[in-house]
Amino acid sequence: MAAQAPQEGSKGGETSPDAVDAYDVELCAWRSNVGVPRARFKPGQMSVESTALIVDAESIRKTYRNGSTEIVAVEAASLCLKAGEFVALTGPSGCGKSTLLNMLACVEVPTAGVLRIAGRATGSLGDDELTSLRRTAIGYVFQFFNLMPMLTVRENVALPLLLSGWARRRIRPAVAAALQAVGLRDQAEQRPATLSGGQQQRAAIARAIIHSPKLVLADEPTGNLDTRTGTDVLTLLRRMQRDRDLTVLMATHNADAAHAADRIIRMRDGKIEAH
Amino acid sequence: MRLTPPTASSACATARSKLTDEVSAAAFPALFRALVLRHVVAHRARTLVTVASVAIGVAVSVAIGLANASAIASFSGSAAALSPGTTVEVLPLGVGIPEKALRQVQELPGVRSASPVVAGTVSDAAGQSAYDLVGVDLIGALGLASSTAGPGVPSSGEIDADTRILRRGEIVISRRVAARLHARLGTPLKFVAGARAVTLTVGAVIDDAALPFGWRSIIICDISTAQEVLDRIGLLDRMDVVGAPQADDQTLRRELARVLPNVRIAAPDERARQLTKMTQAFQFNLAALAAIALLVGAYLVFNAVSMSVVQRRSEIGVARALGAARSTVFGVFLLEGVLVGVVGSAFGLVLGRLLARKALAVVSSTIDALYTTDSASQIAPTPEPYIAAAVLGVAFCLIASLLPALEAASVPPTLAMRIGSWESSQPLPGLLLVMAAIAAFGAAVLLAQLKPLDGRPVFGYASAIAVIAGCSLLAAPLLALIAKVARTCLPATAGAALRLVPANVQGRVRRNAVAIASLMVGIAMTVSVATLIASFRETVNTWIDETLRGDLYIAPAGAVNAADVTMPDDVLSRLRALPQVAAADALRSRAIVLRGRPTNLAASDIEVTSAFGNLPLLGGARWSNVSRELIDQPAVLVSEPFARKFAMATGARFDLQTPNGDVRLRVAGVYRDYASDLGYILMDRTRYIRLFGDRRINAVALYAKPGASISALRAATLRVFGHNVVRLTANGELHEEALAQFDRTFAVTYALNGIALVISLLGIASALGAVVIERRHEIGVLRCLGMTRRQVATMIVAEAALLGAVGAALGLVAGYALAVILVFVINRQAFGWTIAFVATPLYDLKLYLVAVATAALAGALPARAAARLPLAETVRAE
Ligand SMILES: Nc1ncnc2c1ncn2[C@@H]1O[C@H](COP(=O)(O)OP(=O)(O)O)[C@@H](O)[C@H]1O
Ligand SMILES: [Mg+2]
């Protein structure tokens, strides 16, 4: 349902229209300078499926104008995320993590550079196409949960499916399963305001994964929680990622959280640092 | 070592609290800037709408207030005694006071001076506009000789009492009247007076400023000229008596009563007071309508300040955490409302002054037509209307911002607050609201039973306000209920955008309730007033159909409805002799005072009236019985408003002052009448002449013989009078004229109604816009989750339309309740009329659709903006 044909909707401005399999993993690793463990990247050893790049960012840059001064939030960042990876994005506050995440979430448009999400170059997409990409391919976990206050937990979790036009009878079991998975079966009919922070973030995680997105982005998901709850939420996120074979990029400045990841990408002053 | 004395610690506490106070006091401007000003500037458009609505409300109040005050000032001015220091006025009970009485009065020891006055109405030759003609003793009384035209006023002549004014047939007019009549010094002017043509020459033109207010549009002449023109030879209409310094009021009155037993002695301001009383119901209703426009404006202020509190909630929390006192926060938001009130009122005062001229034209034309001929054309320089409107405007704004300011003060100190989560975390006290609403409706029913206060339907209006309050209280629970039902009943095929609508409405039920309450008030007012007018018009229409049986009506040219313009009765026999005429009814009607209140005394040929006319009698009385009693016994008929105002039913008796002493009359029956809310006493013409010695008539109703041609009748009648001195009106024309007059009377009501409606539509537009701004963050998150722009727009427009539909529906219900109160309580108390309730379903439906469409449109604009908001900012900002 959520699958996207790689070529669909892609227009000019892209180096190669059917690019996914053509990408050389090594080249990517070199280009992004991310320093993934060499051992896992022996060319030819992996199937095309598993090496499919969910995120392929090439020198993406984001600047903001503040009156006459230009603020560079993200400077020529290149990175790749493979299907099934759990990657942490760390760096001090203000280094550009959220900006990078937002660009990958198609919430913000890079000022320069080429970004491919699930094989689709986003540069040439209009708002409707970006919206559709967000709806089908991306799940987002916010630091402040951002659950809709007027909806119940069940309705909040169902939102992505509702927006995708699922029939009610298909939504119901999917939501029930997701709530079961995050341990909120008993809170399904409550309003977010009546839940604890940890519970709210669990609901937000359920909402982010309900539609089996290709890419889950989490911006400091534990940043607003106490340590123990944060650990619980992190464990949950990690478990969901494994169970559902998700690709996750999580911004955090919590070292413990970062260590739970498959690999870590470090940022400083808007740049991605070498390993 | 001694322990710290208790005084020290308390001193310390005092010092600390004083410090907090000082900090707070110092923080006030900063806090005001941060919490209110920035917000107000950021949301300019909404601020503008709010200020504008207050300004419009205040403007309408000022305009109506000024118009009312000017109309009153105008007729008080013209009714004011001529001689300064007039102690009492002597007024006739019949045709006039014999001229010889003047000498008698002047010779009384307690009298210093007595000035004669003859007053009446003349019309210009075309019969188009009427002027008051006042004859005075120009040598002594007026004191005009000193107030001649100022320098630099060329063609105006000086008043030279000896040479000019004493000449017969000369008049003094103001520059204003001169301009209107295209006259200058020496111009002969043709007038019609009492169905006779007369020519008067301009003997002097004087500066308006030289005349008292209200005297500027009248024609002044010498007493003898006035007597001749107005057919009052040997008679006076009034005497202004100045008492001698040593004589007290009581003694003077006693002396006067001794020499003149059959006159009325009144205080000099009595006529002005009566005129004020006459128009009070009419003016009170206008003022009430204007106040409602202001009330709708207050709803907008409530909305605006609430919005500003909601949107600043986290900042308020931070400010409280940093030490801002509860009272400071409260004051800051109260000040916002007050400032809106002050700025809005300031604009409103200016706008109101500009509108006043227009309002005065409408008000005075209505008052002229209904109550007096005196045309007010100048805005009186009275400060009261401005002060009243400004105070009302600011007070309404203050009250409107009380609740939101309290809400702001109750925000707990906090450094981080999640946006948008607070309202849904507080359950709606639905049951409490419903019970409060029921209590308000109960109060409305009770208030509707109470009697009017000093002739004013104060409790009727209070009842109307209770209905509005009840419906406002119902808005939130009703909205919650509808949202709940919609949530479960929405068809599965509805898209995601529509499916979110009920939840969104429910999630902000209070905010939305305020928005729809202001729409509700506007719709309710419009529907109810439209229903009242339609009911009234239909009733009057039926009544005219029933009662207007004459084929041709004759009145002297220039006779405005209620003005006492008469003609001599010698025409009657000639009219009756015409071959086409079956019968002619002579109609006489004049204003009198009964038990200190103004009313009308009318006389007709009861023989003719009962045979040819058709005055509908109430309570099953029969004309055959009543007419005999009216002719043979001292009995009268009274109109319904009279019966209600003087609390007299059939069989009641009352004393009427006549030149021949008091006469006891019996009420033989009550008839339905909509001609005057002051009421009528109707008696047989023969009895009237015998009691009052007054043979003049105001109009003649001619009944044609079967088969006679009306045009032939018209031609024959004109031959009796000669041209241009009478106005002939055929039955159908009179019917149309009456309805046209009706519509003119209610034009101002319609206009006020429209203004209130526009304000309330603006209100829902700005409220909906504000809700969208408030939801930016939420919309951003939805967009992040994959909601398209179109879906966002659909959702918001659907929400707006739903709110509009519920608000307008509530408005219709409230409107019908108000209409019942207006028709059966307020109207009956203010005017004394029985009106049949006539609903206007088509108009109401149109109004409903307009309201829903406006709401949807009001949602559409911010929806577009919301869909285009930069996403990152909305999800990032916390
Ligand atoms: N809308 C914006 N306008 C201007 N500057 C911005 C905006 N958003 C972010 N920035 C700036 O970009 C930089 C990176 O911010 P962000 O991505 O939020 O960092 P992080 O998430 O790592 O704390 C910061 O210096 C921030 O001030
Ligand atoms: Mg961040």
Coordinates of C-alpha atoms in Angstrom, one line a residue, chain B residues 362-656:
Chain B
V362 CA -34.7 59.9 9.7
V363 CA -35.7 60.3 13.4
S364 CA -37.1 63.8 12.9
S365 CA -39.1 62.8 9.8
T366 CA -40.6 60.0 11.8
I367 CA -41.3 62.2 14.8
D368 CA -42.7 64.8 12.5
A369 CA -45.0 62.4 10.8
L370 CA -46.1 60.8 14.0
Y371 CA -46.1 63.4 16.7
T372 CA -45.3 67.0 15.7
T373 CA -44.6 69.2 12.8
D374 CA -41.4 70.6 14.2
S375 CA -38.6 69.6 11.9
A376 CA -35.3 69.4 13.6
S377 CA -32.5 69.8 11.2
Q378 CA -29.6 70.8 13.5
I379 CA -27.6 68.6 15.8
A380 CA -28.0 69.9 19.3
P381 CA -24.7 70.8 20.9
T382 CA -25.3 68.5 23.9
P383 CA -22.5 66.5 25.4
E384 CA -24.8 63.8 27.0
P385 CA -25.1 61.5 24.0
Y386 CA -21.3 61.5 23.6
I387 CA -20.7 60.8 27.2
A388 CA -23.4 58.2 27.4
A389 CA -22.1 56.3 24.4
A390 CA -18.5 56.5 25.4
V391 CA -19.2 55.4 28.9
L392 CA -21.4 52.5 27.6
G393 CA -18.7 51.6 25.1
V394 CA -15.9 51.5 27.6
A395 CA -18.0 49.8 30.2
F396 CA -19.1 47.1 27.9
C397 CA -15.5 46.5 26.9
L398 CA -14.4 46.4 30.5
I399 CA -17.1 43.9 31.4
A400 CA -16.4 41.9 28.3
S401 CA -12.7 41.6 29.3
L402 CA -13.3 40.7 32.9
L403 CA -13.7 37.0 32.4
P404 CA -10.7 36.6 30.1
A405 CA -8.6 38.7 32.4
L406 CA -9.6 36.4 35.3
E407 CA -8.7 33.4 33.2
A408 CA -5.3 35.0 32.6
A409 CA -4.8 35.6 36.3
S410 CA -5.5 32.0 37.0
V411 CA -2.7 30.7 34.8
P412 CA -0.2 28.9 37.1
P413 CA 3.4 30.0 37.2
T414 CA 5.3 27.8 34.9
L415 CA 8.4 27.9 32.7
A416 CA 7.2 25.4 30.1
M417 CA 3.7 24.9 28.9
R418 CA 2.4 22.7 26.3
I419 CA 0.4 24.6 23.8
G420 CA -3.1 23.8 23.0
S421 CA -3.5 21.1 25.6
W422 CA -5.2 23.1 28.3
E423 CA -8.7 23.5 27.1
S424 CA -9.3 19.9 26.4
S425 CA -7.9 19.0 29.8
Q426 CA -10.7 20.9 31.5
P427 CA -14.1 19.2 31.2
L428 CA -16.9 21.4 30.2
P429 CA -19.4 22.0 33.0
G430 CA -22.2 21.1 30.6
L431 CA -24.9 20.3 33.1
L432 CA -24.2 23.5 35.0
L433 CA -24.4 25.6 31.8
V434 CA -27.7 24.0 30.8
M435 CA -29.1 24.6 34.2
A436 CA -28.0 28.2 34.2
A437 CA -29.6 28.5 30.7
I438 CA -32.8 27.1 32.0
A439 CA -32.7 29.6 34.9
A440 CA -32.1 32.4 32.4
F441 CA -35.1 31.3 30.4
G442 CA -37.2 31.1 33.5
A443 CA -36.2 34.6 34.4
A444 CA -37.1 35.7 30.9
V445 CA -40.6 34.3 31.3
L446 CA -41.0 36.0 34.7
L447 CA -39.7 39.4 33.5
A448 CA -42.1 39.3 30.6
Q449 CA -45.0 39.3 33.1
L450 CA -43.9 42.5 34.8
K451 CA -45.6 45.8 34.2
P452 CA -43.7 48.6 32.4
L453 CA -41.7 51.0 34.5
D454 CA -42.8 54.6 33.9
G455 CA -44.2 53.7 30.5
R456 CA -40.9 52.1 29.4
P457 CA -40.8 48.4 28.7
V458 CA -37.7 48.0 30.8
F459 CA -38.5 44.5 32.0
G460 CA -39.4 43.5 28.5
Y461 CA -35.9 44.3 27.4
A462 CA -34.5 42.7 30.5
S463 CA -36.5 39.6 29.5
A464 CA -35.0 39.8 26.0
I465 CA -31.5 40.0 27.5
A466 CA -32.2 37.0 29.6
V467 CA -33.2 35.0 26.5
I468 CA -29.9 36.1 24.9
A469 CA -28.0 35.1 28.0
G470 CA -29.7 31.8 28.1
C471 CA -29.0 31.0 24.5
S472 CA -25.3 32.1 25.0
L473 CA -25.0 29.7 27.9
L474 CA -26.5 27.0 25.7
A475 CA -24.0 27.5 23.0
A476 CA -21.2 25.5 24.5
P477 CA -23.2 22.4 25.6
L478 CA -25.1 22.4 22.4
L479 CA -21.9 22.6 20.4
A480 CA -20.4 19.8 22.4
L481 CA -23.5 17.6 21.9
I482 CA -23.6 18.2 18.2
A483 CA -19.9 17.4 17.9
K484 CA -20.3 14.3 19.9
V485 CA -23.2 13.1 17.7
A486 CA -21.3 14.1 14.5
R487 CA -18.3 12.2 15.7
T488 CA -20.2 8.9 15.9
C489 CA -22.6 9.5 13.1
L490 CA -20.2 10.7 10.4
P491 CA -20.4 8.4 7.4
A492 CA -17.4 6.1 6.8
T493 CA -17.0 7.6 3.4
A494 CA -16.2 11.1 4.8
G495 CA -12.6 12.0 4.2
A496 CA -10.0 12.5 6.9
A497 CA -10.5 16.2 6.8
L498 CA -14.2 16.0 7.5
R499 CA -13.7 13.3 10.1
L500 CA -11.5 15.6 12.2
V501 CA -14.1 18.4 12.2
P502 CA -16.2 17.2 15.1
A503 CA -13.2 16.6 17.3
N504 CA -11.7 20.0 16.5
V505 CA -15.0 21.7 17.4
Q506 CA -15.3 19.7 20.6
G507 CA -11.7 20.3 21.5
R508 CA -12.2 24.1 21.5
V509 CA -15.8 24.1 22.6
R510 CA -15.6 27.2 24.7
R511 CA -13.7 29.3 22.2
N512 CA -16.1 28.2 19.5
A513 CA -19.1 28.8 21.7
V514 CA -18.1 32.4 22.2
A515 CA -17.7 32.8 18.4
I516 CA -21.1 31.4 17.7
A517 CA -22.7 33.3 20.5
S518 CA -21.9 36.6 18.9
L519 CA -23.4 35.3 15.6
M520 CA -26.4 34.1 17.5
V521 CA -27.0 37.5 19.0
G522 CA -26.8 39.2 15.6
I523 CA -29.1 36.7 13.9
A524 CA -31.5 36.7 16.8
M525 CA -31.9 40.4 16.7
T526 CA -32.3 40.6 13.0
V527 CA -34.9 37.8 12.9
S528 CA -36.8 39.2 15.8
V529 CA -37.0 42.7 14.6
A530 CA -37.8 41.5 11.1
T531 CA -40.6 39.4 12.5
L532 CA -41.9 42.3 14.6
I533 CA -41.9 44.7 11.6
A534 CA -43.6 42.1 9.4
S535 CA -46.2 41.3 12.1
F536 CA -46.8 45.0 12.7
R537 CA -47.0 45.8 9.0
E538 CA -49.4 42.9 8.3
T539 CA -51.6 43.9 11.2
V540 CA -51.7 47.5 10.1
N541 CA -52.3 46.5 6.5
T542 CA -55.3 44.4 7.5
W543 CA -56.6 47.2 9.8
I544 CA -56.3 49.8 7.0
D545 CA -58.2 47.5 4.7
E546 CA -60.9 47.1 7.3
T547 CA -61.2 50.7 8.4
L548 CA -60.6 52.8 5.4
R549 CA -64.0 52.8 3.8
G550 CA -64.2 56.4 2.6
D551 CA -63.8 56.9 -1.2
L552 CA -62.1 60.3 -1.0
Y553 CA -60.3 62.0 1.9
I554 CA -59.9 65.8 2.0
A555 CA -57.3 67.5 4.2
P556 CA -55.9 71.0 4.1
A557 CA -52.7 71.3 2.0
G558 CA -49.6 70.8 4.1
A559 CA -51.3 68.8 6.8
V560 CA -48.9 66.3 8.1
N561 CA -50.4 63.4 10.0
A562 CA -50.6 64.7 13.5
A563 CA -50.3 68.4 12.9
D564 CA -53.3 70.4 13.9
V565 CA -54.0 71.9 10.5
T566 CA -57.7 72.7 10.2
M567 CA -60.2 74.1 7.8
P568 CA -63.5 75.8 8.5
D569 CA -66.5 73.6 8.5
D570 CA -68.6 75.7 6.1
V571 CA -67.4 73.4 3.3
L572 CA -69.4 70.5 4.8
S573 CA -72.8 71.5 3.5
R574 CA -71.4 72.2 0.0
L575 CA -69.7 68.8 0.0
R576 CA -72.8 67.0 1.1
A577 CA -74.7 68.7 -1.6
L578 CA -72.6 67.2 -4.4
P579 CA -74.5 64.7 -6.5
Q580 CA -71.9 62.0 -6.2
V581 CA -71.8 62.1 -2.4
A582 CA -73.7 59.7 -0.2
A583 CA -72.3 61.0 3.0
A584 CA -69.5 63.1 4.4
D585 CA -67.9 62.5 7.7
A586 CA -66.2 65.5 9.4
L587 CA -63.1 64.5 11.3
R588 CA -61.5 66.6 14.0
S589 CA -58.6 65.5 16.1
R590 CA -56.3 67.4 18.4
A591 CA -53.7 66.7 21.0
I592 CA -54.8 67.1 24.6
V593 CA -53.5 66.4 28.0
L594 CA -55.4 64.0 30.3
R595 CA -54.2 63.2 33.8
G596 CA -50.9 64.9 32.9
R597 CA -50.3 62.6 29.9
P598 CA -50.5 63.5 26.2
T599 CA -53.3 61.9 24.2
N600 CA -55.7 62.8 21.4
L601 CA -59.2 63.9 21.3
A602 CA -61.1 63.1 18.1
A603 CA -64.6 63.8 16.9
S604 CA -66.6 62.5 14.0
D605 CA -70.1 62.4 12.8
I606 CA -71.0 59.2 14.6
E607 CA -74.2 58.8 12.5
V608 CA -72.0 58.7 9.4
T609 CA -69.2 56.8 11.0
S610 CA -71.4 54.0 12.1
A611 CA -73.3 53.7 8.9
F612 CA -70.5 54.0 6.4
G613 CA -67.2 53.6 8.4
N614 CA -65.9 50.4 10.0
L615 CA -64.0 51.0 13.2
P616 CA -63.4 47.5 14.6
L617 CA -64.7 47.4 18.1
L618 CA -63.0 45.1 20.7
G619 CA -64.7 42.8 23.1
G620 CA -67.7 41.9 21.0
A621 CA -69.3 45.4 21.2
R622 CA -71.8 46.2 18.5
W623 CA -71.9 49.5 16.6
S624 CA -75.7 49.6 16.6
N625 CA -75.7 49.8 20.4
V626 CA -72.6 51.9 20.8
S627 CA -73.5 54.6 18.3
R628 CA -76.8 55.4 20.0
E629 CA -75.0 55.8 23.3
L630 CA -72.4 58.0 21.8
I631 CA -75.0 60.3 20.3
D632 CA -77.5 60.4 23.1
Q633 CA -75.3 60.2 26.2
P634 CA -72.0 61.7 27.5
A635 CA -70.1 58.7 26.2
V636 CA -67.0 58.2 24.1
L637 CA -65.1 55.4 22.4
V638 CA -61.4 55.0 23.2
S639 CA -58.7 53.4 21.1
E640 CA -56.8 50.3 22.3
P641 CA -53.5 52.2 23.2
F642 CA -55.6 54.7 25.2
A643 CA -57.4 51.9 27.1
R644 CA -54.1 50.3 27.9
K645 CA -52.2 53.4 28.9
F646 CA -54.9 54.9 31.0
A647 CA -56.1 51.5 32.2
M648 CA -59.7 52.0 31.2
A649 CA -62.1 49.4 29.9
T650 CA -65.6 49.7 28.6
G651 CA -67.8 51.1 31.3
A652 CA -65.0 53.2 32.9
R653 CA -65.7 56.9 33.5
F654 CA -63.3 59.8 33.5
D655 CA -63.4 63.6 33.7
L656 CA -62.4 65.7 30.7

